Coordinates of C-alpha atoms in Angstrom, one line a residue:
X1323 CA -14.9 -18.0 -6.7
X1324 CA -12.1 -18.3 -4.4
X1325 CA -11.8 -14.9 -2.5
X1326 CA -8.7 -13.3 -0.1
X1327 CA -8.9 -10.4 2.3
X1328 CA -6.7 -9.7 4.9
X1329 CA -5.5 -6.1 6.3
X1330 CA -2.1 -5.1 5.8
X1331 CA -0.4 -1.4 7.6
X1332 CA -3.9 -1.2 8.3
X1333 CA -5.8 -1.4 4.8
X1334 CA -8.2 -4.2 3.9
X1335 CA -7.0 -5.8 0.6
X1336 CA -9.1 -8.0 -0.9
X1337 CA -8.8 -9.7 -4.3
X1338 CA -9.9 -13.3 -5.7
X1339 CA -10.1 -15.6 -8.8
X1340 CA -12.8 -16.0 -10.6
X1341 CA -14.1 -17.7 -14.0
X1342 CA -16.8 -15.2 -15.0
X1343 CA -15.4 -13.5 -18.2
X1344 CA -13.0 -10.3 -18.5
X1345 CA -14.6 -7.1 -18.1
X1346 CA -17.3 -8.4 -15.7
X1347 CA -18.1 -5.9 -12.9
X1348 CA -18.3 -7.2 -9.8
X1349 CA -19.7 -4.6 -6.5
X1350 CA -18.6 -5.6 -2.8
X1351 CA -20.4 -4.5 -0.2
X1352 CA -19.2 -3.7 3.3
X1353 CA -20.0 -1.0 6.1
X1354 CA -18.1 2.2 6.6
X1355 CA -17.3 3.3 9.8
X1356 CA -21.2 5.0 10.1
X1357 CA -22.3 2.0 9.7
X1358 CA -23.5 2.9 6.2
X1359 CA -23.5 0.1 3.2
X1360 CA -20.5 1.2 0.7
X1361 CA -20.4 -0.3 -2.6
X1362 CA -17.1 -0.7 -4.4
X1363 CA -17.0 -1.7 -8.3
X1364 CA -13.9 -3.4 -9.3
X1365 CA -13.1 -6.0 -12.6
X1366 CA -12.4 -9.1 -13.8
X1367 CA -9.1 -9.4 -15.7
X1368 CA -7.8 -13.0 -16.7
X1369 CA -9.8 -15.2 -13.9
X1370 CA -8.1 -12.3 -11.3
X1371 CA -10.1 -9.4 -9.6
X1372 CA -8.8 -6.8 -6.9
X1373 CA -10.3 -3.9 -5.3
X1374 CA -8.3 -1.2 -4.4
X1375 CA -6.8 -1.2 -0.4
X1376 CA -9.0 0.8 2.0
X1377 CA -8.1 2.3 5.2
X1378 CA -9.6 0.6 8.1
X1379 CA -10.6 3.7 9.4
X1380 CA -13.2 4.2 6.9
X1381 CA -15.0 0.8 7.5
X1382 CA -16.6 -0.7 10.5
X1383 CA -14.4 -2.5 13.2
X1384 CA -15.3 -6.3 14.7
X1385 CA -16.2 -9.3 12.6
X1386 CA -17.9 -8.1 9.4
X1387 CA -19.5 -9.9 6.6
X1388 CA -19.0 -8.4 3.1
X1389 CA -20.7 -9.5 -0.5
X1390 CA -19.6 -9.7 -3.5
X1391 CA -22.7 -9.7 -6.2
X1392 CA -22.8 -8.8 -9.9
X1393 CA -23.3 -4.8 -11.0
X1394 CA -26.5 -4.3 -12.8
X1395 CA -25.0 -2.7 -15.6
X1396 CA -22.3 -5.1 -17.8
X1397 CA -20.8 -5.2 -21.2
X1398 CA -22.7 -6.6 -24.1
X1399 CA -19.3 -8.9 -24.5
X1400 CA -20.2 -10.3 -20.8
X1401 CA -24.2 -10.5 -21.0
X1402 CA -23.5 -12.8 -24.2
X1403 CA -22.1 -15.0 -21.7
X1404 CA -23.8 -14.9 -19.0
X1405 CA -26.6 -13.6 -20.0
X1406 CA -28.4 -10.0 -18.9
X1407 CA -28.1 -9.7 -15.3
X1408 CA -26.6 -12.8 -15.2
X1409 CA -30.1 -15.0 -15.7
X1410 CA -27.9 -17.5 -17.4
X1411 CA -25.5 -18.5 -14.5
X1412 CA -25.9 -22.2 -12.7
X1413 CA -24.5 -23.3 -9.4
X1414 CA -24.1 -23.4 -5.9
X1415 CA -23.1 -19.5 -5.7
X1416 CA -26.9 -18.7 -7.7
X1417 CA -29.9 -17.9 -5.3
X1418 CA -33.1 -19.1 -6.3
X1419 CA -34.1 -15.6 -7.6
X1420 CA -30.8 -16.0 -10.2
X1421 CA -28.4 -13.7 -8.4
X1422 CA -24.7 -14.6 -8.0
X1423 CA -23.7 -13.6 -4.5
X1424 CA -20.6 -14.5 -1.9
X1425 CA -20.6 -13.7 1.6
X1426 CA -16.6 -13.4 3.1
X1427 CA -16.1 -12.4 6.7
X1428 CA -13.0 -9.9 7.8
X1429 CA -12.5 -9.3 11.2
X1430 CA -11.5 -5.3 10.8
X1431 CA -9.7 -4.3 14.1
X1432 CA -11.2 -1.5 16.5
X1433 CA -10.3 2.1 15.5
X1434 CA -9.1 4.8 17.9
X1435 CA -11.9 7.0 18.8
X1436 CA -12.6 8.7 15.3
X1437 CA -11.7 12.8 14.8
X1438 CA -13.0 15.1 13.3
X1439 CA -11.5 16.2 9.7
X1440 CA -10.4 19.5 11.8
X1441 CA -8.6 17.9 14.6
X1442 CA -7.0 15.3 11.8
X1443 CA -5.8 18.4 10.4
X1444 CA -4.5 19.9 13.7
X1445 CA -2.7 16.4 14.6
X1446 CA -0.5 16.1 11.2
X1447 CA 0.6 20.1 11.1
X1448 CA 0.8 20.4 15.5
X1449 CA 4.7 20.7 15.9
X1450 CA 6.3 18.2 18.3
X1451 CA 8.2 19.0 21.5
X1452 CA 11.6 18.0 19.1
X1453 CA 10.5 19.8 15.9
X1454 CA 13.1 21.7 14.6
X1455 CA 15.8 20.1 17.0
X1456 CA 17.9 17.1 17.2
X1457 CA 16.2 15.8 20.5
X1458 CA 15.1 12.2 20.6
X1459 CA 12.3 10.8 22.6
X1460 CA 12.6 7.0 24.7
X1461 CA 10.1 5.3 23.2
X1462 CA 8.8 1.1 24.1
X1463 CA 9.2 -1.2 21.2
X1464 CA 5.9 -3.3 20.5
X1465 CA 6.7 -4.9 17.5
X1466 CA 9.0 -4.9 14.3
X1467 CA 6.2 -5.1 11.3
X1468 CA 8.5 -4.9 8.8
X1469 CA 12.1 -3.2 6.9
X1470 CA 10.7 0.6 7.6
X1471 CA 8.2 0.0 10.1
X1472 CA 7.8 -0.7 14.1
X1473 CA 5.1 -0.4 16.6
X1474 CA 5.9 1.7 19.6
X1475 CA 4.5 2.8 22.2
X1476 CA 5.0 6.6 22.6
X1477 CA 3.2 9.5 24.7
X1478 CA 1.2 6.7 26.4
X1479 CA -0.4 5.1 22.9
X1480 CA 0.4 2.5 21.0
X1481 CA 1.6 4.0 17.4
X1482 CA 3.1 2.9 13.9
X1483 CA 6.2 4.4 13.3
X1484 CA 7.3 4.9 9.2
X1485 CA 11.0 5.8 9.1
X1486 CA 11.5 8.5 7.7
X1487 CA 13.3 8.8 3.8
X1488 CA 13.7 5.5 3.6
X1489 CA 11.9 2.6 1.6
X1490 CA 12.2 -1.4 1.8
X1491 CA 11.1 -4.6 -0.1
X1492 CA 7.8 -5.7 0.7
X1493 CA 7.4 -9.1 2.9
X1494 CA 4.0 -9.8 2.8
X1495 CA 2.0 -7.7 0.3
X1496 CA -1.3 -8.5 -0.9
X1497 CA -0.1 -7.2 -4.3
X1498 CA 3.2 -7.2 -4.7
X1499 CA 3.8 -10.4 -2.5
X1500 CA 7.5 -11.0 -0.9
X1501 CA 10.0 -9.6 -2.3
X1502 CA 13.9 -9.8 -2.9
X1503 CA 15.8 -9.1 0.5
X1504 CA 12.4 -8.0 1.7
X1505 CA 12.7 -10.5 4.8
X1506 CA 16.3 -9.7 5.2
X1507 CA 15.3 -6.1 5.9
X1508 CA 12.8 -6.5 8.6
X1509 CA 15.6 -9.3 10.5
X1510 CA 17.8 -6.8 10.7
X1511 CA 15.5 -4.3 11.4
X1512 CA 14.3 -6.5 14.5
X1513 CA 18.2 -6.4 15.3
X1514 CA 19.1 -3.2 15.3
X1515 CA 15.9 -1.7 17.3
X1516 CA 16.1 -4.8 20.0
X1517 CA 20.4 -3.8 19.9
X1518 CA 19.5 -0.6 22.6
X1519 CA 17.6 1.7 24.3
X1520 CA 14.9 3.4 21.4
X1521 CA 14.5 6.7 20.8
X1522 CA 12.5 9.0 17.8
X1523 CA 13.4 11.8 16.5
X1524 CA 11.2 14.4 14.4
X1525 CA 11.8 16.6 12.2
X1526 CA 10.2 20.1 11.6
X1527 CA 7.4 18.9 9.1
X1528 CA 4.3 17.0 9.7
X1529 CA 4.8 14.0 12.4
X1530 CA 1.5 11.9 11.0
X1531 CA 0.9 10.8 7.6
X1532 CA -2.3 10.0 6.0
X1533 CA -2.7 6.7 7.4
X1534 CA -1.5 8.1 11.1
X1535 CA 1.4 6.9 11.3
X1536 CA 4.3 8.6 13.1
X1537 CA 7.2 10.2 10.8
X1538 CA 10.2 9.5 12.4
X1539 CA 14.0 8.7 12.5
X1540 CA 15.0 5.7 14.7
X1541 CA 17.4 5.3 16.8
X1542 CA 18.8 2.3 18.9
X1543 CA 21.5 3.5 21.2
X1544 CA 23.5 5.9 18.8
X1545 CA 23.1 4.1 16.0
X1546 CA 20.5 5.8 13.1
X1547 CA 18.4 2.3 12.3
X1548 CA 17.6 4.4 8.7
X1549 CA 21.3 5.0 8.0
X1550 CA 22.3 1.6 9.2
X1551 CA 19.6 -0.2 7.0
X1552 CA 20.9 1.9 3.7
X1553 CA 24.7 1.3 4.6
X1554 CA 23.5 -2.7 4.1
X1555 CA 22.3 -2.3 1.4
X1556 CA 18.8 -3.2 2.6
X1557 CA 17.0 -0.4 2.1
X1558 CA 16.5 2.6 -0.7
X1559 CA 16.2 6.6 -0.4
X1560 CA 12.3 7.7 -1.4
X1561 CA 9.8 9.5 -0.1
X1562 CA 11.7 12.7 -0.1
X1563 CA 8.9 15.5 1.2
X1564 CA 11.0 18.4 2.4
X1565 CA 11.1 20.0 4.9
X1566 CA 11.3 16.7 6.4
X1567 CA 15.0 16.3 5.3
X1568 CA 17.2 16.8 7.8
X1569 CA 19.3 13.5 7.2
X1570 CA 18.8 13.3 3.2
X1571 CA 22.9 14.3 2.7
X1572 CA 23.8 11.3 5.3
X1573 CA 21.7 8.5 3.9
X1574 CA 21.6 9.0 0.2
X1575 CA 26.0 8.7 1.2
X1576 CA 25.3 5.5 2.9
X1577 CA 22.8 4.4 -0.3
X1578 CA 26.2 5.1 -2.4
X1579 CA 28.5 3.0 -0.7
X1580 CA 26.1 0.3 -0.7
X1581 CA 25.5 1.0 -4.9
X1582 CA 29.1 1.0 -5.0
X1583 CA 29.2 -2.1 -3.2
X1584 CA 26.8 -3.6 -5.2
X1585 CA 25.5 -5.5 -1.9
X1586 CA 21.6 -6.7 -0.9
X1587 CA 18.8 -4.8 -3.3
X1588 CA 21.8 -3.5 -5.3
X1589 CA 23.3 -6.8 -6.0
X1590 CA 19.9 -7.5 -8.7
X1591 CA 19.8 -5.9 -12.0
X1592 CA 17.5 -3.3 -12.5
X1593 CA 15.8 -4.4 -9.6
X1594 CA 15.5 -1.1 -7.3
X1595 CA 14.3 2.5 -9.3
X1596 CA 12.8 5.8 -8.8
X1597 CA 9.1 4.3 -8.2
X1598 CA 10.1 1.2 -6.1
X1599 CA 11.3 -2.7 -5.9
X1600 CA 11.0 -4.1 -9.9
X1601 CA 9.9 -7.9 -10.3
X1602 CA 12.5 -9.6 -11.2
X1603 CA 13.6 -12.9 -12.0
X1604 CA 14.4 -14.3 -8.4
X1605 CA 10.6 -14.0 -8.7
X1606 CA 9.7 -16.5 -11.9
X1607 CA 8.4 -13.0 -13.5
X1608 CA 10.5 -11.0 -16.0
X1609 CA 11.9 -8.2 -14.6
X1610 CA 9.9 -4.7 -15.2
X1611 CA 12.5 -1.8 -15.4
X1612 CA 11.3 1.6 -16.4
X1613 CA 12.4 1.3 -19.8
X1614 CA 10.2 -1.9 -20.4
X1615 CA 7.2 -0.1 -18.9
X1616 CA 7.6 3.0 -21.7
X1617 CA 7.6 0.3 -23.9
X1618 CA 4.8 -1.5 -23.1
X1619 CA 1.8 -0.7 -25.5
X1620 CA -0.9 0.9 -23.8
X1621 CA -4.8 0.1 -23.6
X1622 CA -6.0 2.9 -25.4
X1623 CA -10.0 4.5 -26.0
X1624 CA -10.8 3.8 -29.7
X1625 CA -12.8 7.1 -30.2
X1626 CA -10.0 9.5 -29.2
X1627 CA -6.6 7.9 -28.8
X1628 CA -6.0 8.3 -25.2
X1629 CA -4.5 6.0 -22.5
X1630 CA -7.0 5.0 -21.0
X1631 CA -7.1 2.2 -17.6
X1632 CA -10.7 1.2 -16.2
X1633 CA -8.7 0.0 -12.7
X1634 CA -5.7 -0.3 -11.2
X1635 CA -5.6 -4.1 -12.0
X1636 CA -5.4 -3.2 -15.9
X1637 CA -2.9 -0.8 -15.2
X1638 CA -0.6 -3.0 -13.3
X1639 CA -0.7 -5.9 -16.0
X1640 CA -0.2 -3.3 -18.6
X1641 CA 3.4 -2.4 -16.6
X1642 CA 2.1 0.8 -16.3
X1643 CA 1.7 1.4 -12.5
X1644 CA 2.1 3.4 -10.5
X1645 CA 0.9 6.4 -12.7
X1646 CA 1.8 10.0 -12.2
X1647 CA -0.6 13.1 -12.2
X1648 CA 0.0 14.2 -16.0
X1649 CA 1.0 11.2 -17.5
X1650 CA -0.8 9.1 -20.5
X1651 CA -3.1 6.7 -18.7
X1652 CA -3.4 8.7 -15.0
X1653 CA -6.9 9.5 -14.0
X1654 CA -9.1 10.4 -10.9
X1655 CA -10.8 7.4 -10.6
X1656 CA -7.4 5.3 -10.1
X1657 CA -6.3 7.6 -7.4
X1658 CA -8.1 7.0 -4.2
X1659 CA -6.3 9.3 -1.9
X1660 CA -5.8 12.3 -4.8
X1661 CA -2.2 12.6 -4.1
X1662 CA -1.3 12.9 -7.8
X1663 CA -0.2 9.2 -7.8
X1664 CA -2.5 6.5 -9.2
X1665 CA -2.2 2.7 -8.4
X1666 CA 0.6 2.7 -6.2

């Protein structure tokens, strides 16, 4: 079993390849934050396995070491193989009491001082001293992490800053990988917020996400990095959560002329939609556009017809991801954060 974890806009992904048979449950263990075990159940689909990101503040910070054993319970198709509890399995990763286990270390990195779920509450709604006005902050660049996303440090701390509105390409995702003119978008990000003095700008919504990062527009001298990046066709309009608005009219004109323009993530077919960045052939993958995803046929439950995914994994290779509150195939167990999107 060949395993990968590494933390990413601080989640730990972790994922592997395996040849224990499809539909084999796998648990991994690791410590939350209270220093509590935490088992998570994920399964094998075509010699792949992934568990779904978790925020690093939930787990335990330093150099942990996590397992990976087999669930007591497995289907009758998988206990053919390997027999029940998996009595039947040989080599070097089989204990002498016949248990398959896997010890991986992840070095988790240390966590603010953790709030309570009160004052988390009281940080995201608390208005800003620029809420509801146009006035922009100086702010220290750290570090350029990628198309929509800087370190900075501001009010003393050292914060993530998600622009606000906008969305681009991945460049190193533990799912999705690199993608097309992902690269390109976080050069000339690094450009344009090393191109003059930096300043934020809020606006009169919440200024933290979930994952506490600041909400932001960007500025580098007078230029609006967000507007800049869309103009260049190197980034998308999304995450549109009013009342956090107050440049929607200006960018989605600056996403036209670049559409019109047919330049960077609008110069690949079918490439950019509503949910995201499509695979596409620049890739070696087919391309995935919505209308291929309605078409792809569904898994569904035998006894009553419905869509039905175990994980997100299953989900993703059916082309069905990310899933929608209400749609054929969404459920509560594929939405970790309960935001009414599954598998994102």
């Amino acid at each position: 079993m060949n395993v990968l974890s590494e933390v990413v806009d601080e989640e730990l992904h972790i994922k592997g390849e395996t040849n224990f048979p499809d539909e084999t449950s796998l648990l991994v263990k690791l410590l939350n934050h209270e220093n509590n075990e935490t088992e998570i159940t994920t399964t094998v689909s075509e010699g792949t396995f992934e568990v779904e990101p978790i925020p690093i503040q939930q787990l335990k910070s330093g150099e942990q070491t996590y397992h990976i054993t087999l669930a007591e319970e497995q289907p009758d198709s998988v206990e053919k193989i390997i027999g029940e509890k998996g009595k039947q399995l040989e080599g070097e990763l089989i204990d002498e009491d016949k248990n398959f286990f896997v010890a991986f270390t992840v070095d988790i990195p240390e966590q603010k001082a953790k709030l309570s779920e009160a004052e988390v509450q009281q940080k995201r709604t608390k208005p800003t001293h620029t809420s509801g006005t146009t006035d922009k902050i100086p702010v220290t660049l750290v570090q350029t992490i990628d198309g929509d996303t800087i370190k900075v440090i501001y009010d003393g701390q050292e914060h993530n800053v998600r622009y606000l509105l906008i969305d681009t390409p991945e460049t190193n995702h533990p799912r999705f990988g690199k993608q097309p003119f992902g690269e390109e978008a976080k050069e000339r990000n690094r450009q344009l917020v090393n191109g003059g003095d930096l300043y934020l700008e809020f606006d009169v919504g919440e200024r933290f996400d979930k994952y506490g990062r600041l909400l932001a527009y960007v500025y580098a001298g007078d230029t609006l990095v967000q507007e800049q990046l869309l103009k260049e066709g190197l980034a998308r309009v999304a995450y549109v959560y009013p009342p956090n608005t107050r440049h929607l009219d200006r960018f989605e004109k600056a996403q036209q002329s670049a559409k019109d323009k047919k330049i960077g993530i609008w110069s690949l077919e079918n490439y950019v939609s509503d949910n995201g960045f499509n695979r596409t052939d620049h890739e070696g993958a087919d391309t995935l556009t919505p209308d291929k995803k309605m078409n792809q046929s569904p898994k569904t439950n035998s006894s009553n017809g419905e869509v039905y995914y175990k994980n997100c994994t299953e989900a993703r290779k059916a082309g069905a991801a990310p899933l929608y509150k209400g749609e054929p195939g969404y459920a509560k167990h594929l939405d970790r954060d309960g935001d009414g999107i599954a598998c994102e």
